Amino acid sequence: MTTRRNFIRTSALGFTALALNPSRVTSSMTGNARNNRYVSKRPATGDRHFRSTAVEQTINRVKAKIKDPKLAWMFENCFPNTLDTTVSFSIQNGRPDTFVITGDIDAMWLRDSSAQVWPYLPLTRKDNQLKQMIAGVINRQTKCILIDPYANAFNREPKPDNEWMTDRTEMKPMLHERKWEIDSLAYPVRLAYNYWKTTGDTSVFDADWTKAMNRVIETFREQQRKEGNGPYKFQRKTERQLDTLNNDGWGNPVNPVGLIVSSFRPSDDATTFQFLVPSNLFAVTSLKQIAEIAQKVTRDDALAKAATALAKEVHDAIQKYAIVQHPKYGRVYAFEVDGFGNAYFMDDANVPSLLALPYLDSVDLKDPVYSNTRKMVLSEDNPYFFKGTAGEGIGGPHIGYDMIWPMSIIMRAQTSSSDEEIKHCLRMLRNTDADTGFMHESFHKDNTAKFTRSWFAWVNTLFGELIVELEAKGKMNLINNI
């Protein structure tokens, strides 16, 4: 069975066939780009998983404004990649149901699926089919949370012989993987809340959704670990330290100060100090969103009060324990803390990250603590910030030394108020695709031909989102002057 790590090892380092679907790849990864023959790398129309008129209109409108032929080509390939290759839409029991694979693995991550369809939300106002598709994602995520709120990734249907069934945790046939990550519960809230705000549709907030949100709060409470370690533990037989938890599967100790344990990061790597600060900040935002939906839509006072109270408790604990004095940058958000006074100064490219906090509406862009933090994580004082001849950006231990993630470059642009910095990011994104026309999980700081994951729908769509947002803000001059 393909895993993220196995995929990286076997097929992603170096020039690899584009994995939209190996049978559909007919063009050279380098020839067209080098000869300025930028032929679309999208699947043939009949082979695309989902078609949106609004998305196609957006591609045509924005692409026509991009002067650089390579950048226009990359945008056309990337923005629809989630719809073209990962979405399976149907109607189940009279309700929309959408299963979204992450790309190279036939499984649905709660985090990835939310982020993959996120850039299409604004277009649902004029495309009812697109609206139904995203409603289907929310409905499917509700089902997933009710199956197991501690799981990060799910199968389309039960797989009793799934490779990770051997993990020492409470595995079930519907689970692809059971790594507890706070953001796996926060992302579906973000998607559902903003779907409601964008479309006005409240049909996704049925009795099952309310039950799922109560499970979210229950799980967060359990992982504050005020009454022991809670029900979750995890161990895996592996040579990778970051794929398992120490201390018999409980992870490193924490002091129960009100923060929420996240046993794993958004990279699916184990945390060091288990209070993962970006994810706790993201949880606060999501809890406030649950409260607002409960107050204004479902009229559930008990849920609203529970969500509001927990949001305040976690927020107050962040202010007290997660903001740390750095010897060079002053008051910053630590990446991880344990409540005992230990703090980890770093950032990881995966979102939520410290860098991406304003993008997730979890801190204000002008927050002085965030400003200090941003300076820290975009410098070599962040042990996972790499700078080379091909580019600069944040990576992480999931891939290792010297590998920059385009996702971090996109987040840098999304959180920047400097036109020059945004242009710098666009230039790096344009020049580090290894002439494939797509984003990758990571590339080597000195050699763009050394990259991981040819088919990573989240970052492809995220790149498209950046271009669309810049166009909407009247900043085509940045795109056309890199």
Short mmCIF file of C-alpha atoms in Angstrom, two decimals:
data_model
loop_
_atom_site.label_atom_id
_atom_site.label_comp_id
_atom_site.label_asym_id
_atom_site.label_seq_id
_atom_site.Cartn_x
_atom_site.Cartn_y
_atom_site.Cartn_z
CA MET A 1 0.00 0.00 0.00
CA THR A 2 1.25 3.47 -0.86
CA THR A 3 2.05 5.72 2.09
CA ARG A 4 3.26 9.29 2.12
CA ARG A 5 6.74 8.21 3.14
CA ASN A 6 6.91 5.27 0.72
CA PHE A 7 5.69 7.46 -2.12
CA ILE A 8 8.43 9.95 -1.40
CA ARG A 9 11.11 7.27 -1.28
CA THR A 10 10.10 5.37 -4.37
CA SER A 11 8.98 7.98 -6.84
CA ALA A 12 9.35 11.59 -5.87
CA LEU A 13 13.02 12.48 -5.74
CA GLY A 14 14.15 13.58 -9.17
CA PHE A 15 12.26 13.86 -12.44
CA THR A 16 9.18 11.67 -12.05
CA ALA A 17 6.08 11.11 -14.13
CA LEU A 18 3.27 13.42 -13.19
CA ALA A 19 0.92 11.46 -11.00
CA LEU A 20 -2.37 13.05 -11.95
CA ASN A 21 -2.90 9.59 -13.34
CA PRO A 22 0.14 7.82 -14.76
CA SER A 23 -1.82 6.50 -17.73
CA ARG A 24 -2.76 10.02 -18.79
CA VAL A 25 0.70 11.50 -18.83
CA THR A 26 1.72 11.98 -22.44
CA SER A 27 4.04 14.96 -22.47
CA SER A 28 7.61 15.54 -21.36
CA MET A 29 8.07 17.18 -17.98
CA THR A 30 10.65 19.54 -19.39
CA GLY A 31 10.38 19.82 -23.15
CA ASN A 32 7.22 21.86 -23.50
CA ALA A 33 8.25 24.39 -20.88
CA ARG A 34 11.74 24.88 -22.21
CA ASN A 35 10.46 25.41 -25.74
CA ASN A 36 7.70 27.76 -24.60
CA ARG A 37 5.07 25.28 -25.75
CA TYR A 38 2.99 25.34 -22.61
CA VAL A 39 0.49 22.61 -23.32
CA SER A 40 -2.09 22.04 -20.59
CA LYS A 41 -1.28 19.23 -18.17
CA ARG A 42 -4.90 18.85 -17.13
CA PRO A 43 -6.64 15.52 -17.77
CA ALA A 44 -8.82 15.36 -20.88
CA THR A 45 -12.22 16.92 -20.26
CA GLY A 46 -13.98 13.56 -20.11
CA ASP A 47 -11.49 12.25 -17.56
CA ARG A 48 -11.89 15.07 -15.05
CA HIS A 49 -13.55 14.10 -11.77
CA PHE A 50 -15.67 17.23 -11.39
CA ARG A 51 -16.39 20.20 -13.62
CA SER A 52 -17.35 23.68 -12.44
CA THR A 53 -18.43 26.37 -14.85
CA ALA A 54 -17.41 29.08 -12.38
CA VAL A 55 -13.93 27.59 -11.96
CA GLU A 56 -13.45 27.34 -15.72
CA GLN A 57 -14.56 30.95 -16.16
CA THR A 58 -12.13 32.05 -13.46
CA ILE A 59 -9.28 30.18 -15.12
CA ASN A 60 -10.03 31.79 -18.48
CA ARG A 61 -10.38 35.29 -17.02
CA VAL A 62 -7.29 35.24 -14.82
CA LYS A 63 -5.06 33.36 -17.24
CA ALA A 64 -5.76 35.95 -19.94
CA LYS A 65 -4.35 38.65 -17.64
CA ILE A 66 -1.08 36.85 -16.88
CA LYS A 67 1.62 38.01 -19.28
CA ASP A 68 4.21 35.41 -18.38
CA PRO A 69 3.32 32.26 -20.42
CA LYS A 70 4.87 29.87 -17.92
CA LEU A 71 3.07 31.37 -14.94
CA ALA A 72 -0.22 31.34 -16.88
CA TRP A 73 0.37 27.68 -17.73
CA MET A 74 1.12 26.81 -14.10
CA PHE A 75 -2.03 28.59 -12.93
CA GLU A 76 -4.19 26.73 -15.46
CA ASN A 77 -2.72 23.40 -14.36
CA CYS A 78 -2.82 24.01 -10.62
CA PHE A 79 -6.01 25.88 -9.72
CA PRO A 80 -8.44 23.15 -10.87
CA ASN A 81 -6.23 20.24 -9.79
CA THR A 82 -8.43 19.26 -6.85
CA LEU A 83 -11.55 19.14 -9.02
CA ASP A 84 -9.79 17.50 -11.95
CA THR A 85 -8.19 14.64 -10.06
CA THR A 86 -9.34 14.11 -6.46
CA VAL A 87 -13.08 14.69 -6.04
CA SER A 88 -15.74 11.94 -6.10
CA PHE A 89 -19.23 13.45 -5.79
CA SER A 90 -22.51 11.59 -5.28
CA ILE A 91 -25.90 11.83 -3.58
CA GLN A 92 -26.28 9.50 -0.60
CA ASN A 93 -29.64 9.19 1.16
CA GLY A 94 -30.77 12.41 -0.49
CA ARG A 95 -27.76 14.42 0.67
CA PRO A 96 -24.59 15.48 -1.16
CA ASP A 97 -21.58 13.31 -0.35
CA THR A 98 -18.04 14.09 -1.53
CA PHE A 99 -14.93 12.01 -0.97
CA VAL A 100 -11.67 13.89 -1.63
CA ILE A 101 -8.37 12.05 -1.87
CA THR A 102 -5.15 13.87 -1.05
CA GLY A 103 -3.56 13.02 -4.39
CA ASP A 104 -1.12 10.15 -4.45
CA ILE A 105 -2.95 8.21 -1.70
CA ASP A 106 -6.50 6.93 -2.05
CA ALA A 107 -7.62 8.25 1.34
CA MET A 108 -9.32 11.38 2.63
CA TRP A 109 -7.53 13.54 5.18
CA LEU A 110 -9.84 15.87 7.10
CA ARG A 111 -7.22 18.61 6.88
CA ASP A 112 -6.29 18.20 3.22
CA SER A 113 -9.84 17.77 1.94
CA SER A 114 -10.93 20.99 3.68
CA ALA A 115 -7.97 22.94 2.36
CA GLN A 116 -8.26 21.49 -1.15
CA VAL A 117 -11.79 22.77 -1.75
CA TRP A 118 -11.36 25.99 0.26
CA PRO A 119 -10.24 28.19 -2.69
CA TYR A 120 -13.45 27.40 -4.56
CA LEU A 121 -15.77 28.69 -1.82
CA PRO A 122 -16.17 32.23 -3.26
CA LEU A 123 -17.31 30.73 -6.57
CA THR A 124 -20.23 28.84 -5.01
CA ARG A 125 -22.32 32.01 -5.22
CA LYS A 126 -22.68 31.49 -8.97
CA ASP A 127 -22.25 27.73 -9.33
CA ASN A 128 -24.83 25.56 -7.58
CA GLN A 129 -23.10 22.31 -8.54
CA LEU A 130 -19.88 23.54 -6.93
CA LYS A 131 -21.88 24.52 -3.86
CA GLN A 132 -23.36 21.03 -3.67
CA MET A 133 -19.93 19.45 -4.02
CA ILE A 134 -18.55 21.43 -1.05
CA ALA A 135 -21.67 20.67 0.98
CA GLY A 136 -20.88 17.03 0.26
CA VAL A 137 -17.38 17.45 1.68
CA ILE A 138 -18.85 18.88 4.90
CA ASN A 139 -21.37 16.05 5.14
CA ARG A 140 -18.69 13.41 4.60
CA GLN A 141 -16.43 15.05 7.20
CA THR A 142 -19.29 14.99 9.71
CA LYS A 143 -19.60 11.24 9.16
CA CYS A 144 -15.85 10.83 9.59
CA ILE A 145 -15.75 12.71 12.90
CA LEU A 146 -18.57 10.55 14.20
CA ILE A 147 -16.66 7.41 13.21
CA ASP A 148 -13.60 8.52 15.19
CA PRO A 149 -12.67 12.10 16.20
CA TYR A 150 -9.07 10.99 16.84
CA ALA A 151 -8.42 9.87 13.25
CA ASN A 152 -6.73 12.07 10.69
CA ALA A 153 -7.48 10.12 7.49
CA PHE A 154 -10.34 7.88 6.32
CA ASN A 155 -11.05 5.24 3.69
CA ARG A 156 -13.77 5.51 1.09
CA GLU A 157 -15.20 2.23 2.37
CA PRO A 158 -14.09 -0.26 5.05
CA LYS A 159 -10.64 -1.80 4.49
CA PRO A 160 -10.01 -4.47 7.11
CA ASP A 161 -6.59 -5.22 5.58
CA ASN A 162 -5.39 -1.59 5.62
CA GLU A 163 -1.65 -1.44 6.28
CA TRP A 164 -2.06 0.75 9.37
CA MET A 165 -4.47 -1.70 11.00
CA THR A 166 -1.36 -3.00 12.80
CA ASP A 167 -0.86 0.32 14.61
CA ARG A 168 -1.21 0.03 18.38
CA THR A 169 -4.28 2.23 18.73
CA GLU A 170 -8.03 1.72 18.31
CA MET A 171 -8.02 1.18 14.54
CA LYS A 172 -11.22 0.55 12.58
CA PRO A 173 -11.71 -0.57 8.95
CA MET A 174 -12.95 2.90 7.92
CA LEU A 175 -9.77 4.54 9.18
CA HIS A 176 -6.78 5.00 6.92
CA GLU A 177 -4.69 6.39 9.76
CA ARG A 178 -5.34 7.33 13.40
CA LYS A 179 -2.89 10.09 14.27
CA TRP A 180 -4.44 12.60 16.67
CA GLU A 181 -4.01 16.12 15.28
CA ILE A 182 -5.99 19.12 16.54
CA ASP A 183 -6.25 20.59 13.07
CA SER A 184 -8.08 17.50 11.80
CA LEU A 185 -11.10 18.74 13.78
CA ALA A 186 -10.51 22.46 13.29
CA TYR A 187 -10.37 22.39 9.48
CA PRO A 188 -13.88 20.93 8.99
CA VAL A 189 -15.26 23.65 11.26
CA ARG A 190 -13.49 26.33 9.24
CA LEU A 191 -14.93 24.93 6.01
CA ALA A 192 -18.49 24.56 7.32
CA TYR A 193 -18.53 28.00 8.95
CA ASN A 194 -17.26 29.80 5.86
CA TYR A 195 -19.53 27.75 3.58
CA TRP A 196 -22.47 29.06 5.61
CA LYS A 197 -21.14 32.63 5.55
CA THR A 198 -20.58 32.46 1.79
CA THR A 199 -23.74 30.66 0.65
CA GLY A 200 -26.25 31.17 3.45
CA ASP A 201 -27.03 27.45 3.23
CA THR A 202 -27.66 25.85 6.64
CA SER A 203 -28.61 22.38 5.41
CA VAL A 204 -25.21 20.99 6.44
CA PHE A 205 -25.95 21.77 10.09
CA ASP A 206 -28.17 18.77 10.78
CA ALA A 207 -28.44 16.64 13.93
CA ASP A 208 -25.33 14.67 12.97
CA TRP A 209 -23.31 17.87 12.60
CA THR A 210 -24.35 18.97 16.08
CA LYS A 211 -23.42 15.55 17.45
CA ALA A 212 -20.04 15.79 15.68
CA MET A 213 -19.36 19.24 17.15
CA ASN A 214 -20.09 17.94 20.63
CA ARG A 215 -17.56 15.18 19.92
CA VAL A 216 -15.06 17.84 18.87
CA ILE A 217 -15.44 19.66 22.18
CA GLU A 218 -15.36 16.39 24.12
CA THR A 219 -12.13 15.39 22.36
CA PHE A 220 -10.49 18.75 22.95
CA ARG A 221 -11.44 18.50 26.62
CA GLU A 222 -10.03 14.99 26.90
CA GLN A 223 -6.77 16.19 25.38
CA GLN A 224 -6.36 18.97 27.90
CA ARG A 225 -5.42 15.96 30.03
CA LYS A 226 -6.75 17.36 33.28
CA GLU A 227 -8.01 13.94 34.30
CA GLY A 228 -5.13 11.71 33.25
CA ASN A 229 -3.86 10.95 29.78
CA GLY A 230 -7.28 10.34 28.23
CA PRO A 231 -8.34 7.52 25.91
CA TYR A 232 -5.91 8.10 23.03
CA LYS A 233 -2.52 6.46 22.61
CA PHE A 234 -0.55 5.48 19.53
CA GLN A 235 2.45 3.36 18.59
CA ARG A 236 3.71 2.11 15.24
CA LYS A 237 6.46 -0.32 14.36
CA THR A 238 8.71 1.93 12.28
CA GLU A 239 12.25 3.15 11.74
CA ARG A 240 10.99 6.77 11.84
CA GLN A 241 11.02 8.35 15.27
CA LEU A 242 8.32 10.83 14.23
CA ASP A 243 5.84 8.12 13.19
CA THR A 244 5.28 6.85 16.72
CA LEU A 245 4.87 8.13 20.28
CA ASN A 246 7.13 7.39 23.23
CA ASN A 247 6.11 6.57 26.79
CA ASP A 248 4.00 3.57 25.77
CA GLY A 249 2.12 5.64 23.20
CA TRP A 250 1.21 8.64 25.36
CA GLY A 251 4.00 10.94 24.15
CA ASN A 252 6.05 13.34 26.24
CA PRO A 253 4.52 14.58 29.51
CA VAL A 254 2.49 17.79 29.65
CA ASN A 255 1.38 19.96 32.54
CA PRO A 256 -2.43 20.34 32.32
CA VAL A 257 -2.58 24.13 32.10
CA GLY A 258 -5.58 24.45 29.77
CA LEU A 259 -3.91 23.91 26.40
CA ILE A 260 -4.86 20.98 24.15
CA VAL A 261 -2.47 18.13 23.35
CA SER A 262 -1.85 17.42 19.66
CA SER A 263 0.06 14.15 19.49
CA PHE A 264 0.94 14.82 15.86
CA ARG A 265 1.56 17.90 13.73
CA PRO A 266 -0.21 18.77 10.45
CA SER A 267 2.75 17.05 8.76
CA ASP A 268 1.60 13.81 10.46
CA ASP A 269 4.88 13.88 12.43
CA ALA A 270 4.85 13.41 16.19
CA THR A 271 5.13 16.52 18.32
CA THR A 272 8.04 17.02 20.69
CA PHE A 273 6.28 19.14 23.33
CA GLN A 274 2.66 18.15 22.82
CA PHE A 275 0.98 21.54 23.17
CA LEU A 276 1.30 22.51 19.49
CA VAL A 277 0.78 26.26 19.56
CA PRO A 278 -0.42 26.99 15.97
CA SER A 279 -3.02 24.25 16.29
CA ASN A 280 -4.19 25.52 19.68
CA LEU A 281 -4.66 28.99 18.19
CA PHE A 282 -6.55 27.42 15.28
CA ALA A 283 -8.73 25.52 17.77
CA VAL A 284 -9.70 28.78 19.48
CA THR A 285 -10.87 30.21 16.14
CA SER A 286 -12.85 27.07 15.35
CA LEU A 287 -14.50 26.93 18.77
CA LYS A 288 -15.70 30.51 18.34
CA GLN A 289 -17.12 29.53 14.94
CA ILE A 290 -18.94 26.55 16.45
CA ALA A 291 -20.43 28.88 19.06
CA GLU A 292 -21.68 31.32 16.45
CA ILE A 293 -23.33 28.58 14.39
CA ALA A 294 -24.91 27.14 17.53
CA GLN A 295 -26.25 30.56 18.51
CA LYS A 296 -27.51 31.74 15.13
CA VAL A 297 -28.40 28.58 13.23
CA THR A 298 -29.01 25.50 15.37
CA ARG A 299 -30.19 27.47 18.44
CA ASP A 300 -28.23 25.18 20.74
CA ASP A 301 -27.37 27.23 23.81
CA ALA A 302 -25.56 24.38 25.54
CA LEU A 303 -23.21 23.82 22.59
CA ALA A 304 -22.61 27.55 22.22
CA LYS A 305 -21.74 27.95 25.89
CA ALA A 306 -19.44 24.92 25.89
CA ALA A 307 -17.58 26.11 22.80
CA THR A 308 -17.26 29.68 24.09
CA ALA A 309 -15.98 28.57 27.49
CA LEU A 310 -13.36 26.25 26.01
CA ALA A 311 -12.24 28.89 23.51
CA LYS A 312 -11.64 31.35 26.34
CA GLU A 313 -9.80 28.80 28.46
CA VAL A 314 -7.44 27.82 25.65
CA HIS A 315 -6.93 31.45 24.60
CA ASP A 316 -5.99 32.45 28.14
CA ALA A 317 -3.58 29.51 28.41
CA ILE A 318 -1.93 30.53 25.12
CA GLN A 319 -1.36 34.03 26.45
CA LYS A 320 0.20 32.66 29.62
CA TYR A 321 2.21 29.68 28.41
CA ALA A 322 2.73 29.88 24.63
CA ILE A 323 4.11 33.41 24.27
CA VAL A 324 7.78 33.19 25.15
CA GLN A 325 10.65 35.65 25.34
CA HIS A 326 13.12 34.91 22.55
CA PRO A 327 16.69 36.18 23.15
CA LYS A 328 16.79 37.86 19.72
CA TYR A 329 13.21 38.55 18.61
CA GLY A 330 11.48 39.39 21.88
CA ARG A 331 8.00 38.05 22.62
CA VAL A 332 7.10 35.33 20.11
CA TYR A 333 4.74 32.40 19.81
CA ALA A 334 6.64 29.19 20.48
CA PHE A 335 5.97 26.32 18.09
CA GLU A 336 5.41 23.84 20.91
CA VAL A 337 5.34 24.04 24.70
CA ASP A 338 4.65 21.52 27.47
CA GLY A 339 3.30 23.68 30.28
CA PHE A 340 6.38 22.98 32.37
CA GLY A 341 8.32 25.91 30.92
CA ASN A 342 9.91 24.13 27.96
CA ALA A 343 9.47 25.69 24.52
CA TYR A 344 10.49 24.75 20.96
CA PHE A 345 11.54 27.63 18.68
CA MET A 346 10.89 26.50 15.10
CA ASP A 347 8.21 26.37 12.45
CA ASP A 348 7.04 23.68 10.04
CA ALA A 349 5.75 24.36 6.54
CA ASN A 350 2.48 22.49 7.03
CA VAL A 351 -0.59 24.59 7.82
CA PRO A 352 -1.47 25.43 10.56
CA SER A 353 1.97 26.86 11.11
CA LEU A 354 3.14 29.90 13.00
CA LEU A 355 3.67 31.68 9.69
CA ALA A 356 0.13 30.91 8.47
CA LEU A 357 -1.77 32.08 11.56
CA PRO A 358 -3.29 35.24 9.94
CA TYR A 359 -4.32 33.16 6.89
CA LEU A 360 -6.37 31.00 9.27
CA ASP A 361 -7.85 34.09 11.01
CA SER A 362 -6.17 32.96 14.23
CA VAL A 363 -4.13 36.11 14.85
CA ASP A 364 -4.17 39.62 13.45
CA LEU A 365 -1.54 40.30 10.82
CA LYS A 366 -0.49 43.38 12.82
CA ASP A 367 -0.25 41.54 16.14
CA PRO A 368 3.24 42.52 17.44
CA VAL A 369 3.85 39.02 18.82
CA TYR A 370 3.05 37.56 15.40
CA SER A 371 5.30 40.13 13.69
CA ASN A 372 8.20 39.07 15.90
CA THR A 373 7.36 35.42 15.29
CA ARG A 374 7.22 35.90 11.53
CA LYS A 375 10.68 37.44 11.53
CA MET A 376 11.99 34.52 13.54
CA VAL A 377 10.51 31.72 11.40
CA LEU A 378 11.63 33.36 8.14
CA SER A 379 15.23 33.44 9.28
CA GLU A 380 17.96 30.94 9.88
CA ASP A 381 17.09 31.15 13.57
CA ASN A 382 14.33 28.73 12.56
CA PRO A 383 16.19 25.40 12.22
CA TYR A 384 13.87 24.43 9.36
CA PHE A 385 14.33 27.58 7.28
CA PHE A 386 16.56 26.73 4.33
CA LYS A 387 18.20 29.08 1.83
CA GLY A 388 20.05 28.05 -1.31
CA THR A 389 20.66 28.89 -4.93
CA ALA A 390 17.17 27.74 -6.00
CA GLY A 391 15.17 29.50 -3.33
CA GLU A 392 14.44 30.00 0.34
CA GLY A 393 11.65 28.88 2.61
CA ILE A 394 10.51 26.67 5.45
CA GLY A 395 10.59 22.90 5.36
CA GLY A 396 10.31 20.49 8.26
CA PRO A 397 11.47 17.17 9.64
CA HIS A 398 8.90 15.24 7.58
CA ILE A 399 11.25 15.43 4.58
CA GLY A 400 14.38 16.69 6.30
CA TYR A 401 17.31 18.98 5.75
CA ASP A 402 17.54 21.42 2.82
CA MET A 403 14.08 20.64 1.40
CA ILE A 404 11.89 23.75 1.02
CA TRP A 405 8.10 23.43 0.85
CA PRO A 406 6.32 25.64 -1.73
CA MET A 407 3.44 25.74 0.75
CA SER A 408 5.58 27.90 3.03
CA ILE A 409 6.41 30.25 0.17
CA ILE A 410 2.71 30.62 -0.63
CA MET A 411 1.95 31.29 3.05
CA ARG A 412 4.71 33.87 3.13
CA ALA A 413 3.03 35.68 0.25
CA GLN A 414 -0.42 35.31 1.82
CA THR A 415 0.75 36.92 5.06
CA SER A 416 2.87 39.68 3.53
CA SER A 417 2.08 43.38 3.31
CA SER A 418 5.12 44.02 1.12
CA ASP A 419 4.70 43.99 -2.64
CA GLU A 420 8.39 43.24 -3.09
CA GLU A 421 8.16 40.23 -0.79
CA ILE A 422 5.11 38.94 -2.64
CA LYS A 423 6.93 39.29 -5.97
CA HIS A 424 9.92 37.47 -4.51
CA CYS A 425 7.61 34.61 -3.50
CA LEU A 426 5.92 34.50 -6.91
CA ARG A 427 9.30 34.40 -8.62
CA MET A 428 10.41 31.46 -6.48
CA LEU A 429 7.17 29.57 -7.10
CA ARG A 430 7.50 30.12 -10.85
CA ASN A 431 11.09 28.96 -10.96
CA THR A 432 10.99 25.91 -8.69
CA ASP A 433 8.44 23.65 -10.39
CA ALA A 434 11.20 21.69 -12.21
CA ASP A 435 9.38 22.56 -15.45
CA THR A 436 6.47 20.28 -14.53
CA GLY A 437 3.80 22.98 -14.38
CA PHE A 438 2.80 21.94 -10.86
CA MET A 439 3.72 22.68 -7.28
CA HIS A 440 5.41 19.97 -5.22
CA GLU A 441 5.54 19.00 -1.59
CA SER A 442 9.20 20.09 -1.38
CA PHE A 443 12.24 20.84 -3.49
CA HIS A 444 15.95 20.96 -2.71
CA LYS A 445 17.25 24.43 -1.92
CA ASP A 446 19.97 24.10 -4.57
CA ASN A 447 18.34 21.77 -7.10
CA THR A 448 14.69 22.02 -8.16
CA ALA A 449 14.95 18.72 -10.02
CA LYS A 450 15.13 17.04 -6.62
CA PHE A 451 11.55 17.24 -5.38
CA THR A 452 8.93 15.22 -3.54
CA ARG A 453 5.35 14.39 -4.55
CA SER A 454 4.44 15.05 -8.16
CA TRP A 455 0.75 14.96 -7.28
CA PHE A 456 -0.08 17.07 -4.23
CA ALA A 457 -3.48 18.63 -4.87
CA TRP A 458 -3.57 20.82 -1.77
CA VAL A 459 -0.54 22.91 -2.67
CA ASN A 460 -1.53 23.08 -6.34
CA THR A 461 -4.91 24.56 -5.47
CA LEU A 462 -3.33 26.79 -2.83
CA PHE A 463 -1.06 28.29 -5.49
CA GLY A 464 -4.11 28.94 -7.63
CA GLU A 465 -5.82 30.60 -4.68
CA LEU A 466 -2.89 33.00 -4.27
CA ILE A 467 -3.07 34.04 -7.93
CA VAL A 468 -6.86 34.50 -7.84
CA GLU A 469 -6.71 36.57 -4.66
CA LEU A 470 -3.99 38.83 -6.05
CA GLU A 471 -6.11 39.38 -9.17
CA ALA A 472 -9.14 40.19 -7.03
CA LYS A 473 -7.11 42.73 -5.06
CA GLY A 474 -6.02 44.49 -8.25
CA LYS A 475 -2.44 43.29 -7.92
CA MET A 476 -1.87 41.82 -11.38
CA ASN A 477 1.09 44.19 -11.59
CA LEU A 478 2.88 42.00 -9.04
CA ILE A 479 2.20 38.86 -11.05
CA ASN A 480 3.29 40.52 -14.27
CA ASN A 481 6.48 42.10 -12.93
CA ILE A 482 8.38 39.26 -11.34
#
